[in-house]
Every structure is written in C-alpha cells, then in structure tokens.
XYZ file of C-alpha atoms in Angstrom:
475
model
C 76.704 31.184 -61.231
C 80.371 31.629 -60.592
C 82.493 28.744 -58.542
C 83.508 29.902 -54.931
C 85.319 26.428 -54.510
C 88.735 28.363 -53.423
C 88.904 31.436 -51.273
C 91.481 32.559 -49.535
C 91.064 33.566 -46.064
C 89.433 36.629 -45.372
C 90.600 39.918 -42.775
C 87.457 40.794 -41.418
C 87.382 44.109 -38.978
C 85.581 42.384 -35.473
C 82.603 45.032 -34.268
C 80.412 43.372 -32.034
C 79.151 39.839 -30.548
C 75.818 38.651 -30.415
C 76.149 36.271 -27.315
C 72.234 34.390 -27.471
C 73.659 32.854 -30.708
C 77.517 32.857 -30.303
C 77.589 34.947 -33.569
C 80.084 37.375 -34.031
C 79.454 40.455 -36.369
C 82.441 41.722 -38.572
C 82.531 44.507 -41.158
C 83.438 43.569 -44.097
C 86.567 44.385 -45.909
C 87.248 45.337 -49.853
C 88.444 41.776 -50.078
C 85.243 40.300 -49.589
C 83.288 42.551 -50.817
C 85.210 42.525 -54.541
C 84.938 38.196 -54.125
C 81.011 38.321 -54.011
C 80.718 40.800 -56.848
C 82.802 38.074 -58.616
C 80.439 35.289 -57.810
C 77.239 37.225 -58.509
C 75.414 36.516 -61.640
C 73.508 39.473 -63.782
C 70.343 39.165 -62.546
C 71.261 38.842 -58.564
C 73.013 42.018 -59.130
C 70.147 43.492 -60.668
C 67.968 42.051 -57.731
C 70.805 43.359 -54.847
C 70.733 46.503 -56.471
C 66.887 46.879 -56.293
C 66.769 45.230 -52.992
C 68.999 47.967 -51.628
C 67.279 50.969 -53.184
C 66.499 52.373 -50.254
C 69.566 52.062 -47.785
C 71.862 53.222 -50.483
C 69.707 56.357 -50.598
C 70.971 59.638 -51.815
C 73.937 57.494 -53.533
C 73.654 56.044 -57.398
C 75.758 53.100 -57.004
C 76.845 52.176 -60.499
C 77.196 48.421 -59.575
C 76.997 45.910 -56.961
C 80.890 46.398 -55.659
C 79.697 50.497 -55.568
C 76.622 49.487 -53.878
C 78.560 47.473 -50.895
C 81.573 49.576 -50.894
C 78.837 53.034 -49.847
C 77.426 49.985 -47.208
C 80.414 49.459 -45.989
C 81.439 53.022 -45.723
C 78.179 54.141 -44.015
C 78.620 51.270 -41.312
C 75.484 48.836 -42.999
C 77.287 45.989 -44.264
C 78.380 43.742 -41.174
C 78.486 39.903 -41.450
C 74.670 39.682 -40.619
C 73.613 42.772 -43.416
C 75.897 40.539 -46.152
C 74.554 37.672 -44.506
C 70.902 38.684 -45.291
C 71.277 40.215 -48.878
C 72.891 36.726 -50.153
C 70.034 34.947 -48.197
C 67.699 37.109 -49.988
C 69.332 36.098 -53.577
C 69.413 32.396 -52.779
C 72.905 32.538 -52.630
C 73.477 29.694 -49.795
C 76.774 29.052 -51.537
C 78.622 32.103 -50.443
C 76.634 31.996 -47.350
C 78.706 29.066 -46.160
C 82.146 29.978 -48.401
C 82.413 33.750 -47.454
C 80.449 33.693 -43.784
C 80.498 30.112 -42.881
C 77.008 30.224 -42.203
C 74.049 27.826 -42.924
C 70.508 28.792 -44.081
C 69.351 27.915 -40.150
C 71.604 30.283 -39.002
C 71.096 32.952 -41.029
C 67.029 32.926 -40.508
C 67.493 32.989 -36.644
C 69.575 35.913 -36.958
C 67.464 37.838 -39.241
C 64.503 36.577 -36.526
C 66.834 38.850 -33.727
C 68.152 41.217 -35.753
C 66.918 44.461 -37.671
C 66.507 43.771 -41.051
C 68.403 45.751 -43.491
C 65.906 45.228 -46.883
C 62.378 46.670 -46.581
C 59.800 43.715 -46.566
C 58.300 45.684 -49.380
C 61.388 45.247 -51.545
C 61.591 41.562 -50.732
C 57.464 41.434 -51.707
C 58.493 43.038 -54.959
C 61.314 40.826 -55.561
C 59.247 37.740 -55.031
C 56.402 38.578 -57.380
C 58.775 39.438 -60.515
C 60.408 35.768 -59.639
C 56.965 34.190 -59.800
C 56.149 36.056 -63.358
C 57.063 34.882 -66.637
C 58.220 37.232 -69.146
C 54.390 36.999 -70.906
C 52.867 38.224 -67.380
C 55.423 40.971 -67.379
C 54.936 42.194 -71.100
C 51.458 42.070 -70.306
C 52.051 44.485 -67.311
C 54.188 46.638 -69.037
C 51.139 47.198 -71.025
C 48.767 47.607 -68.541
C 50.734 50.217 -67.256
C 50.655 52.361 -70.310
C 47.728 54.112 -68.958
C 49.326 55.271 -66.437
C 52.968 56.081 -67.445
C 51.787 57.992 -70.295
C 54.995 58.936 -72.450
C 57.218 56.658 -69.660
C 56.988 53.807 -71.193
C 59.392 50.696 -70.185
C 61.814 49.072 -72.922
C 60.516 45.462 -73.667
C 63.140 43.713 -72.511
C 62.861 44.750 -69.040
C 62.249 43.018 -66.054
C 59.666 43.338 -63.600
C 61.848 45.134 -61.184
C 62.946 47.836 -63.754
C 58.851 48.141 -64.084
C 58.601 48.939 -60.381
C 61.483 51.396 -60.197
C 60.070 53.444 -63.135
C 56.790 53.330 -61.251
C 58.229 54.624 -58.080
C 60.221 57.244 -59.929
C 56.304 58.409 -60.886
C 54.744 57.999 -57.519
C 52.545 54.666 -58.833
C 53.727 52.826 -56.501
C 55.266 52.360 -52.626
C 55.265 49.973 -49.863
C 51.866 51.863 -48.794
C 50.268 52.231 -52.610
C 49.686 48.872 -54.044
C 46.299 48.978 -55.438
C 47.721 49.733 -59.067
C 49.553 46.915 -58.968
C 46.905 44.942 -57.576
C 44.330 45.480 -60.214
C 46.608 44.894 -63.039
C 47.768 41.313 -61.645
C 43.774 40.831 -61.404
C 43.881 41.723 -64.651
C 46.224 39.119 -65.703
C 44.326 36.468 -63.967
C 47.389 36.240 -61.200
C 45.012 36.400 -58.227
C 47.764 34.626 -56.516
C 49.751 37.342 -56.334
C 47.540 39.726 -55.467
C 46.963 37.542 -52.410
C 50.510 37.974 -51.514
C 50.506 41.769 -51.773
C 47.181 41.675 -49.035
C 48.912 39.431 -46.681
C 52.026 42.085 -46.768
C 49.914 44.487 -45.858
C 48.260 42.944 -43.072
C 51.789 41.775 -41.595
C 52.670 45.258 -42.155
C 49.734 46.306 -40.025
C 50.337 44.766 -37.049
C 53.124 44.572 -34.463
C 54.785 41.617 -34.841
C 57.526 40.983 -36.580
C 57.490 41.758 -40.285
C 59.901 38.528 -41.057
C 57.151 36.051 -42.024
C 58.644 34.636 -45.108
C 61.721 33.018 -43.591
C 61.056 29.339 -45.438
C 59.762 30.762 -48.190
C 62.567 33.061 -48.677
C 64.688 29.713 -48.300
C 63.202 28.163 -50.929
C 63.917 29.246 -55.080
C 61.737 30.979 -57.200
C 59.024 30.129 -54.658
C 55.319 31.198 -55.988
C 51.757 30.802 -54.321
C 51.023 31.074 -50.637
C 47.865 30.858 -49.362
C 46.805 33.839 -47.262
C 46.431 31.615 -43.631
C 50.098 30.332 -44.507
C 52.114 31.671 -41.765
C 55.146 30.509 -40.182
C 54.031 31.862 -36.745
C 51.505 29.386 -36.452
C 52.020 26.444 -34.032
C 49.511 23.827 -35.963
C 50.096 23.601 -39.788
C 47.105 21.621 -41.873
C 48.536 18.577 -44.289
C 47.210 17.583 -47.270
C 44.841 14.161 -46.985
C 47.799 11.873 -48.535
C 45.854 8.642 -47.445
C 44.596 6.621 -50.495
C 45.590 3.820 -51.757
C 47.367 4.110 -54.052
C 48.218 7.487 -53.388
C 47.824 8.798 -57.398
C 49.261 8.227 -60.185
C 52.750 8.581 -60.700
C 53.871 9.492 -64.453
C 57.355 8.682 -65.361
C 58.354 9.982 -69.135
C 62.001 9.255 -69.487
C 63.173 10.158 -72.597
C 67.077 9.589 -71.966
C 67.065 5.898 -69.893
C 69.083 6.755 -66.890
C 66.718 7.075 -64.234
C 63.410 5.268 -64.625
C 64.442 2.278 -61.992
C 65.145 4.048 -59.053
C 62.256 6.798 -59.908
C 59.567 3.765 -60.441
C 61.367 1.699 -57.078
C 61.091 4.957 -55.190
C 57.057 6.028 -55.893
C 55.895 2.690 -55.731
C 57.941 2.158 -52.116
C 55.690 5.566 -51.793
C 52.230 4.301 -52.447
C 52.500 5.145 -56.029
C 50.754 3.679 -58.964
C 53.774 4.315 -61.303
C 53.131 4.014 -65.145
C 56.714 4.494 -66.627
C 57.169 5.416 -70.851
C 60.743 5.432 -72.578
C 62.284 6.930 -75.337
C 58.757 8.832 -76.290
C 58.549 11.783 -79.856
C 56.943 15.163 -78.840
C 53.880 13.859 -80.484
C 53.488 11.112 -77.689
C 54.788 12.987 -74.670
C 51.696 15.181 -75.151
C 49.167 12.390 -76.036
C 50.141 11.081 -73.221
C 50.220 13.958 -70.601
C 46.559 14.432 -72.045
C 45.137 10.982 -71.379
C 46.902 10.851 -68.216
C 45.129 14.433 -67.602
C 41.867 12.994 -68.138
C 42.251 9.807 -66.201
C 38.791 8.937 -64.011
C 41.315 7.010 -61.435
C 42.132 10.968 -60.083
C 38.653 11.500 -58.464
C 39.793 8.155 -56.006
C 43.275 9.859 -55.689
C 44.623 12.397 -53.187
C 47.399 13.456 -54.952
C 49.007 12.933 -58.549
C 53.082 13.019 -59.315
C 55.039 13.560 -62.853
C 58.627 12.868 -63.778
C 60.035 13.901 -66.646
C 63.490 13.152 -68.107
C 65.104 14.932 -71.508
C 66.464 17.149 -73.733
C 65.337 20.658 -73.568
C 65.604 24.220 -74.402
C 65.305 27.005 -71.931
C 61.661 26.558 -71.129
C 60.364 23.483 -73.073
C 61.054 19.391 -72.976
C 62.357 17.192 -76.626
C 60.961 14.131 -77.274
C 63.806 11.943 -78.781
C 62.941 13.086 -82.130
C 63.645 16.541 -80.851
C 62.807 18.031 -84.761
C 60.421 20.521 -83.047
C 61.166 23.425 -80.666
C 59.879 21.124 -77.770
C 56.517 21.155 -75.678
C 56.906 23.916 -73.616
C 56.737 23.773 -69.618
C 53.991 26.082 -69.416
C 51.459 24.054 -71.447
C 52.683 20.379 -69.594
C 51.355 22.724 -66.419
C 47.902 24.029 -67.620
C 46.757 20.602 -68.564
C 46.970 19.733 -64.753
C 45.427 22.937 -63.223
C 42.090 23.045 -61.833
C 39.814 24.090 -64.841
C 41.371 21.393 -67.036
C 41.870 18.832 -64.686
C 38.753 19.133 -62.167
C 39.521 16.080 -60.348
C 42.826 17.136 -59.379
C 41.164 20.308 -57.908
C 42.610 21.272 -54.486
C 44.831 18.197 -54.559
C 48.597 18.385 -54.865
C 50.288 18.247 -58.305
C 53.906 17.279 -58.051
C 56.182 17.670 -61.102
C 59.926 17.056 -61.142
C 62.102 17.666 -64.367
C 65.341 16.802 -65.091
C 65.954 19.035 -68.504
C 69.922 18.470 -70.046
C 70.533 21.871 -72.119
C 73.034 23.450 -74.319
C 75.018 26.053 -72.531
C 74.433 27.865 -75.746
C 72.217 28.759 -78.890
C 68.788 27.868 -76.206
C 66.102 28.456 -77.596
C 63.961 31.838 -77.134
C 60.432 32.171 -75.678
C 59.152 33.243 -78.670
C 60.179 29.706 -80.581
C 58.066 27.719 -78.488
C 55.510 25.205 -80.135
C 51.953 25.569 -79.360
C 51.071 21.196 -79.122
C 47.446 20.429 -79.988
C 44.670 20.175 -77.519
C 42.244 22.507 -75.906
C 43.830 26.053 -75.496
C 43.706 27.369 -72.288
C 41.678 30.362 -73.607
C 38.882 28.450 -74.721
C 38.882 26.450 -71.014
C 38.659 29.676 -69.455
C 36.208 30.936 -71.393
C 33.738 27.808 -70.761
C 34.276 27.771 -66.808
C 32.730 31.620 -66.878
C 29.616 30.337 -68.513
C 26.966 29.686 -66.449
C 26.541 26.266 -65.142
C 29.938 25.232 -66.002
C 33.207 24.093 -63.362
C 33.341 26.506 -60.405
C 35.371 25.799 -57.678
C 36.425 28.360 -54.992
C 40.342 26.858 -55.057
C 42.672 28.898 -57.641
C 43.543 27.003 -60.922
C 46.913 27.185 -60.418
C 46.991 26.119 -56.396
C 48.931 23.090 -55.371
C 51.525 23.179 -57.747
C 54.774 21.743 -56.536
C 57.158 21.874 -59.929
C 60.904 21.398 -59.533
C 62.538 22.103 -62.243
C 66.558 20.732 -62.730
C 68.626 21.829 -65.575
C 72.156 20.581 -66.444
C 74.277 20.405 -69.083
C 73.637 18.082 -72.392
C 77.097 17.113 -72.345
C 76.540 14.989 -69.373
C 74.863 12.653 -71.846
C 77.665 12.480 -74.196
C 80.190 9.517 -74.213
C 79.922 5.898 -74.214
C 78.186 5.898 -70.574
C 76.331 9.146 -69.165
C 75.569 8.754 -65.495
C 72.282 8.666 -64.298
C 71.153 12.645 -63.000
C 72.635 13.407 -59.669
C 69.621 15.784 -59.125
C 66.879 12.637 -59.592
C 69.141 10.225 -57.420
C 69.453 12.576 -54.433
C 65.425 13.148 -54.908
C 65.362 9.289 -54.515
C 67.153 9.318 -51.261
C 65.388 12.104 -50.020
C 62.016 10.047 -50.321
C 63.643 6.545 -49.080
C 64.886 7.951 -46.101
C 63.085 11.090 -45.260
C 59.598 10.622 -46.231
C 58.439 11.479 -43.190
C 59.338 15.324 -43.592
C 57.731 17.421 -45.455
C 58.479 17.624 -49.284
C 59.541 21.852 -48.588
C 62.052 20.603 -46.465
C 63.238 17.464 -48.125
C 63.478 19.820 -50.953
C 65.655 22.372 -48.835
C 67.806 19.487 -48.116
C 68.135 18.316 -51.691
C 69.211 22.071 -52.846
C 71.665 21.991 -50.217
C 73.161 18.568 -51.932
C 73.063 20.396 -55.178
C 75.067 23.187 -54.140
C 77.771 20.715 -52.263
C 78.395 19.170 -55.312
C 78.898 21.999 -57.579
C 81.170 23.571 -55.757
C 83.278 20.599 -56.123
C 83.266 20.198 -60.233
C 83.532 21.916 -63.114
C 81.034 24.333 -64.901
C 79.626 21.610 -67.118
C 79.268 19.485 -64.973
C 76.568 20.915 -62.545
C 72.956 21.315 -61.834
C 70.394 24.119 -61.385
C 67.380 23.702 -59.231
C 64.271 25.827 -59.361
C 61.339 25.540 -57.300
C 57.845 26.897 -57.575
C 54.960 26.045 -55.717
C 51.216 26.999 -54.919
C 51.071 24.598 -52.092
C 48.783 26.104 -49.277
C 48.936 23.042 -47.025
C 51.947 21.018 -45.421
C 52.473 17.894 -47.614
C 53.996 14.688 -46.605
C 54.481 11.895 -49.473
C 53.354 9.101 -47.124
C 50.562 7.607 -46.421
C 52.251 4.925 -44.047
C-alpha cells in the first residue's frame, strides 16, 4: 500500500449537488485520477479492473489509469462513482485523502445513489477474498470439466477464474449453479450460502445494497443467510457466563502480555498467559487448550497470539521450522474438532512481525502433529458420530495484524500499536459490538500509517463467520 500522507490540492470540475446530504458531486480530473493509480496496490487494481468489467464495456482498458480515464470520459466517474470503487477495495485511506470522505458517508450515499458495480461483481469479489489459494487450485480443477482445453494458469486468482468462465458462458450474475456445486464440492458451504442470499436480494425489490458493513469490513468471510442489515432486531450471542471462556495469551516476543491479560480479565476472562514458547509447545498447547472440558460451561473462547511469522504461519522463538501455519491453529477450534465450542464464538487476534522480504511460500508450510483434519472429517460422516446442524467453520472472528520485524530490532521495541489500540477499544467501548469496535480500530490503523514510514506500519485483516451480533461483556 502506497503513502497518500501529502497531496496537493486537487481541481475538481463541480456537476451537481446532492442537497439531503450536503454532498457535492465533482468529476474527476487527470490529476486525481493518475494519484489513485499511484496509491493502488497490484491486486486492488486487479480487483477495480474486474469490478468494472461491465461499465467499461466495449473498451479493453489496459490498466487502472485507462480504466478511469474511459470513466471519466463517458461521464461515470464523479466523486460518488470514485467514492464507491475505493470503498469497494477497502481503500478508506484515499477515501478521506482524495474525497474527504468517511466510511459513514460513503455507505449513505451509495444507500441514495445508483450504484455503479453490479452486486454480482461485488459477490464475486468477496468469495475470491474469503478463498485461500488451496480452495482456488482446487477450483481451477474442478473446472476442468468444463473448460475443456481453457484451462487457467496456476497462479491465477479466483477472479481471473471467473472472467475465463464468463468468456465461456459458465457463468453470470443469473448462472451460478456451476459455481455452486464446485464450492459444495470443496466443503465451502459457506459460500455457497452467500451466492443464495444474492440471489434472493436480487429477487426482490428492495434495494440490492445489503452488504454495506460487511463491505466495510476486510477480507470479511461467513454470513449467515438471516444476516441482514435491513433488519430492525439483530440476535447476540449468549456472552453471560462466568467467566466468560478462556482467554489464551501466547506471547512469544514480551511486549504485550500485561495489558492483553489486564484487558480480558477486566472482560470476564479466565486468562492463562505463556511466554517465550518453541513451535513444539505453541501447538501442545493450542491442543490441550482445544480439548479443555471448562468450554462446555463457557459461552465463548478468545486467543492471542504474539510473534514472528512468515506470510501465513506463527515462529515459536526457536523459529528453526517454517512455523505452524494459521490454517491449522484454526481447524483445531472449529466445530468437528472442538465440539464444545460448537455454535459459540471463537475469537483470535494475531499480531505476526514479518520480513518485508524472502516470506515464506505456501508450499513451505509445516504440517505440526495431531489429528489431520481429513481423518476428523472422515469420522463425523460415520454413523453415530458428532453431527451438529451449525457449519464447522461458523463463528470465527480472526484478526489477523502484520507489521514489520524490524519493529523488534534495537535495544527497546515498543509494544504493537495494533494490540494496544485493541486494548482501548475493549476498556472503553465494550459495550459495542466487536464489528464495530473493530471498524474503529482499522480506522486507528490507517491514521497512523499515514503518518510514518513504510516500516513502520501495520496491516489488518479481518475474517469472520459470525452469524450473530457479539458483545464482549457480560456486565
């Protein structure tokens, strides 16, 4: 992500004025448009370019500055159009820098105003943020029986995969089923889910922007299908036992574990806290924790953990391995391994310091010991063993924080800015709901890295499969 800290001021052509929200809508000029081509990184120009497949028709833009300039030129790229393709890339930054708009402002417009981006392209863009690059090989291959000699290059994203099947008719905002069976066939029922609540939004005659906070949120997964913003009552999680779960703090550096153990105990926590832990004990103890009786008594159960990593994986402080990767941490905790935690929410919260380069690839991930996730699935399809009607995967909430490893270096590193606003969040604000004390804490992040250098910031990711509101009180 490129710095916006210093813009000059910008000549905007005036059009029009939207007086119910004292907005007024400019065209924008080859000033702005070359800035934000500046600040974009490769993949949101990949996604603006997908995103805007179909109102740059009859054009092949060659890149994102073609792509706005043919906007521009056929009158589709006034403050509120830029306004909602940066919205729809996360890019809150240049929201406030280039428009001097806020995320509020921006979803009450696109509330009023005709949306320039398809909800179909904003479905598709969603599901290839909530696949990993396994799921999307895995489609790829799927697909093969359909593509016939059309086959996609493996390093491709899921996007490039959806053009390739438009190009062949497989697939369109009305013809989804393809793509529905092979996500069944991948076991990503979630998604699938998302694809039938698109279509029954599509289907009726409301308003097809449903996804406002979701679209607010980053790299935002599950939703259940009753979640809707439209509704007036919203169902919370049961956070009223005492203590609330089990909070696991692994801190692997030693900045942090005070004000994380001060701030889930002031919670309702029961906080067990390890330092300076190998690989080999992170994942004994993730797996005893796992397996804990004390979750059946719990409502909810909460991880922190603080280290070295690579680009999808945690080092213990022997770090002599590639690291335990992400991925497994996550299936110990879902449903089918962890039955107590069923339908209960999982929070995780990672503070990962990584090299800016050499970072490790997928495929040099360790496989820890313990049950594989194969053989779990393949025991709750006998008969007689765990059912439960609740996804595996539901009520995730995993917030993932990387920043740079040379924020550790020196005779004094600082304790993580990302963990410390999370603390404040939670002292002060526990009464909102963790999406939007999230929200608030991404909107901290970004504050503060437009202010400092490159190695000196943080990058926040969010997933979730939370299908009920969730406050982290119980007072």
């Amino acid at each position: 992500m490129k710095s916006v800290a210093s813009w000059p001021s910008v000549d905007w052509t005036r059009l029009f004025f939207l007086p119910f929200l004292g907005i007024t809508l400019y065209r924008m000029s080859a000033e702005v448009i070359h800035q934000v081509e500046e600040a974009l990184d490769e993949d949101e120009k990949a996604a603006l370019l997908f995103l805007c497949r179909d109102v740059a028709a009859n054009a092949v833009p060659l890149n994102v500055r073609d792509l706005l300039d043919i906007l521009r030129e056929r009158g589709k790229l006034s403050s509120v159009n830029l306004a909602e393709l940066l919205y729809r890339v996360r890019r809150f930054d240049l929201l406030k820098s280039v428009l001097d708009m806020d995320t509020p402002t921006v979803e009450a417009l696109l509330r009023r105003h005709p949306h320039l981006i398809s909800d179909y392209r904003v479905l598709m863009m969603e599901i290839g943020e909530d696949l990993d690059k396994s799921e999307v090989s895995s489609l790829m291959f799927l697909m093969r029986d359909y593509t016939g000699r059309s086959k996609i290059a493996k390093d491709k994203s899921f996007l490039d995969l959806v053009v390739e099947l438009e190009k062949l008719n497989l697939v369109a905002p009305d013809q989804l089923n393809l793509l529905e069976e092979c996500l069944t066939n991948i076991n990503r029922i979630d998604l699938k889910t998302k694809i039938q609540k698109y279509r029954q939004s599509a289907q009726g005659v409301e308003t097809n922007y449903v996804n406002a906070r979701q679209a607010s949120l980053p790299n935002l997964s599950v939703k259940d299908p009753s979640y809707n913003l439209r509704h007036t009552v919203e169902e919370r999680y049961k956070m009223q036992s005492k203590p609330l779960g089990i909070c696991l703090i692994i801190d692997c550096i030693g900045n942090d574990t005070d004000i994380l153990r001060d701030t889930f105990t002031f919670l309702g926590y029961e906080v067990r806290h390890f330092l300076y832990l190998t690989m080999t004990d992170i994942t004994n103890i993730l797996r005893q924790v796992a397996q804990m009786p004390q979750h059946r008594d719990s409502d909810s159960f909460a991880c922190i953990l603080v280290s070295r990593g690579g680009s999808q994986s945690v080092f213990g402080v022997d770090q002599t391995h590639s690291g335990v990767p992400l991925d497994h941490i996550r299936r110990m905790f879902m449903a089918d391994m962890c039955p107590s935690l069923s339908g209960k929410p999982k929070l995780f919260f990672i503070q990962s310091y990584v090299k800016s380069e050499g970072q490790l690839e997928d495929s040099s991930f360790l496989e820890v010991d313990g049950p594989s996730v194969k053989s779990a699935e393949s025991k709750a399809r006998q008969p007689g063993a765990y059912q439960d009607l609740i996804h595996r995967e539901a009520d995730f909430f995993w917030s993932l924080c990387k920043a740079d490893v040379s924020l550790l270096e020196g005779p004094s590193s600082s304790p993580s800015l990302y963990l410390r606003c999370l603390s404040q969040k939670l002292w002060k604000e526990r009464k909102h709901s963790l999406l939007e004390l999230h929200t608030e804490l991404n909107s901290l992040v970004y504050d503060w890295n437009s202010k400092v250098s490159a190695k000196e910031r943080y990058y926040v990711w969010l997933q979730h499969t939370l299908r009920k509101n969730l406050f982290l009180s119980h007072k």
